[in-house]
mmCIF file of C-alpha atoms in Angstrom:
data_model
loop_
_atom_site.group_PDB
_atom_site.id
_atom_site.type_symbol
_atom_site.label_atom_id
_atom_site.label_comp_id
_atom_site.label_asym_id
_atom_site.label_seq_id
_atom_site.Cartn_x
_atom_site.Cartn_y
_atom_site.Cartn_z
ATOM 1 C CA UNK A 118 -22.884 -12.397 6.761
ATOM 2 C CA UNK A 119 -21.391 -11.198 3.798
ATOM 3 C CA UNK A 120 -23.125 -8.803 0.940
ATOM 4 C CA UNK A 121 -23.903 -9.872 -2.887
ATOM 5 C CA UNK A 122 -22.284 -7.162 -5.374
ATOM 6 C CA UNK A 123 -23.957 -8.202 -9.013
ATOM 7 C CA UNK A 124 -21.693 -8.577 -11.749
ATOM 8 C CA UNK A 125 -22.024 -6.680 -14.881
ATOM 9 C CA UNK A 126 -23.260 -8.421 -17.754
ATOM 10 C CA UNK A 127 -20.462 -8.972 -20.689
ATOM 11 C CA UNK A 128 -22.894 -7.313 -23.057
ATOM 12 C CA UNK A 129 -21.554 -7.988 -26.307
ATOM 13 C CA UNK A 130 -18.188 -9.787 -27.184
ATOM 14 C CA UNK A 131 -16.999 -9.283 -30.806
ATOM 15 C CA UNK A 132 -13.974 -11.917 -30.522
ATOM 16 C CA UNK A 133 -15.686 -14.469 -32.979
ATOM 17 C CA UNK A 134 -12.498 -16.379 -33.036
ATOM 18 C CA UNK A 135 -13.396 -17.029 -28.878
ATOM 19 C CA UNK A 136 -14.223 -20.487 -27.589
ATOM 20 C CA UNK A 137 -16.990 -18.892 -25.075
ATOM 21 C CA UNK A 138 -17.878 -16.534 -28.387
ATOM 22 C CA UNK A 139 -21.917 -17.978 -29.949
ATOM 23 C CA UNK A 140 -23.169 -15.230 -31.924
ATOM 24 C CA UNK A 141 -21.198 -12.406 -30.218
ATOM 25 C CA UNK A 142 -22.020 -13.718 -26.603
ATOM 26 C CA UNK A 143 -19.863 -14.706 -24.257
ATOM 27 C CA UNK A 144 -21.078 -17.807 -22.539
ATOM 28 C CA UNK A 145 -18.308 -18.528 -20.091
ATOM 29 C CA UNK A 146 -19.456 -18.244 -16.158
ATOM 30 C CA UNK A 147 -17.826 -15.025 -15.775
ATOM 31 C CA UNK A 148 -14.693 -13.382 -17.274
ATOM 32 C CA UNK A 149 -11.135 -11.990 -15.657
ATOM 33 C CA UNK A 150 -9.955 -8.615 -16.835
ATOM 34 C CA UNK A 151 -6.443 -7.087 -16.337
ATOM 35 C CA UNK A 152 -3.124 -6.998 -17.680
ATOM 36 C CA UNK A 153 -0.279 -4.395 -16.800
ATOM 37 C CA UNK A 154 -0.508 -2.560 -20.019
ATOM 38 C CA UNK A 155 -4.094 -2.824 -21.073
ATOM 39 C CA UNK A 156 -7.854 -4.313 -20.080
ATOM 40 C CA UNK A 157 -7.070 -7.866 -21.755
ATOM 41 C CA UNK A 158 -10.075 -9.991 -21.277
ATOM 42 C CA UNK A 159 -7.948 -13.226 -19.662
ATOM 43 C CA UNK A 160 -10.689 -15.588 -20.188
ATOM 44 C CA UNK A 161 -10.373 -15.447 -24.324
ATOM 45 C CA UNK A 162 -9.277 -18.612 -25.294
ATOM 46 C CA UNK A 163 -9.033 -20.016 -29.206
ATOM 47 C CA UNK A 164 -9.883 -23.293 -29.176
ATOM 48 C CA UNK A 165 -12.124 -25.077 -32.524
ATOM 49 C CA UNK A 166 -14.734 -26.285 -30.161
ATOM 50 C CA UNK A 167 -17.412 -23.532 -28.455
ATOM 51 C CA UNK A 168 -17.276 -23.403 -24.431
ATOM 52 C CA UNK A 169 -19.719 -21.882 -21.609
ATOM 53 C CA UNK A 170 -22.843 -22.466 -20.701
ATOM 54 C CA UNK A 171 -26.191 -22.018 -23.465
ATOM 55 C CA UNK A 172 -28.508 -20.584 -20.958
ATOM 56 C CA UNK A 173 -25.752 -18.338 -19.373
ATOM 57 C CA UNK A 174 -24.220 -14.612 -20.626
ATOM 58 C CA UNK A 175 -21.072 -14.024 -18.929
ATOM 59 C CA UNK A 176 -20.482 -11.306 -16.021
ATOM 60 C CA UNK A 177 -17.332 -9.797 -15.279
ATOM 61 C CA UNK A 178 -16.001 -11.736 -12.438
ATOM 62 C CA UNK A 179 -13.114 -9.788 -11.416
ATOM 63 C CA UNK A 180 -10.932 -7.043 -13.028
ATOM 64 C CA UNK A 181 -7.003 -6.073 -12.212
ATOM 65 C CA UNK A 182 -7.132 -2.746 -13.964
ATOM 66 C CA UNK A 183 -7.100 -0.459 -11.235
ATOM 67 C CA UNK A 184 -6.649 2.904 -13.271
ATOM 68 C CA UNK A 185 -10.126 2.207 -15.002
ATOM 69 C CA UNK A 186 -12.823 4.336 -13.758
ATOM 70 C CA UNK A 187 -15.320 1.933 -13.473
ATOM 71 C CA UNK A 188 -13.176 -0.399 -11.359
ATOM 72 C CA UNK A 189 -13.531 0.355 -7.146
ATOM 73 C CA UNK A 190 -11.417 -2.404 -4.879
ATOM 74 C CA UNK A 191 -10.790 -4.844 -7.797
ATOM 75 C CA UNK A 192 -14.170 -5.085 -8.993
ATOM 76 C CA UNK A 193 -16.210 -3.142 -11.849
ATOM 77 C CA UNK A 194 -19.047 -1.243 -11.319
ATOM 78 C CA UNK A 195 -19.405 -0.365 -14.880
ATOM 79 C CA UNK A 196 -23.530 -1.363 -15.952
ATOM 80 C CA UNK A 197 -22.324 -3.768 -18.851
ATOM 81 C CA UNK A 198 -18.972 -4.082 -20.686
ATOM 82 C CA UNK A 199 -18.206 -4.424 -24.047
ATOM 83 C CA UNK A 200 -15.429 -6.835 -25.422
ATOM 84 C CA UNK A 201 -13.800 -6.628 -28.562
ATOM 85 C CA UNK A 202 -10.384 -6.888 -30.918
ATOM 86 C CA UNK A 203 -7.599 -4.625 -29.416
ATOM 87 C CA UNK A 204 -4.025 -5.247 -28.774
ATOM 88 C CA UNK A 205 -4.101 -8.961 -28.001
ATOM 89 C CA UNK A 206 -7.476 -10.420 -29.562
ATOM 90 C CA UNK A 207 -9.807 -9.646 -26.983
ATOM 91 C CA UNK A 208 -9.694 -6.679 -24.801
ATOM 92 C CA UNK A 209 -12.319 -4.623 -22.698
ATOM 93 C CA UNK A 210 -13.820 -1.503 -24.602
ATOM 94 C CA UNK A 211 -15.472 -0.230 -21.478
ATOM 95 C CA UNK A 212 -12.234 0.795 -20.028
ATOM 96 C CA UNK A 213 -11.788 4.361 -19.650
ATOM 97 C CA UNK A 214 -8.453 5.816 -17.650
ATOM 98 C CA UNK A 215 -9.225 7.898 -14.379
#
């Protein structure tokens, strides 16, 4: 048997210039976070045409920042995240340093 962790919601995405972006909501299935140097939101992608899913908001599927205090065993526990403009077009606001 194996136990269901919910996802935090993506609760706002400011990235207009974001495929899964429709009036500051992310509408992919879920989103990657992580790089080495900073909470870069891997699913941003600038295409012309709009991506995702209508009837879905996007949850954080999985997250490589480690050092973030919402982050336990890979995952985040934060409540919601933000995303937002940072270093390279889209990054995670929520992230806070242990």
């Amino acid at each position: 048997m194996t136990a269901s962790l919910e996802m935090p919601r993506v609760q706002e995405c400011a990235v207009r210039s974001c495929a899964y972006n429709h009036t500051n909501d992310c509408h992919a299935f879920a989103i990657t976070i992580g790089s080495s140097d900073h909470a870069h939101c891997h699913t941003f992608v600038e295409m012309p045409v709009r991506g995702g899913l209508d009837q879905l908001v996007a949850q954080v599927g999985a997250c490589s920042r480690a050092d973030c205090r919402h982050n336990a065993d890979l995952e985040c526990h934060a409540p919601a995240i933000t995303v937002g403009p940072d270093m390279d077009m889209a990054d995670c606001m929520t992230y806070q340093s242990r």
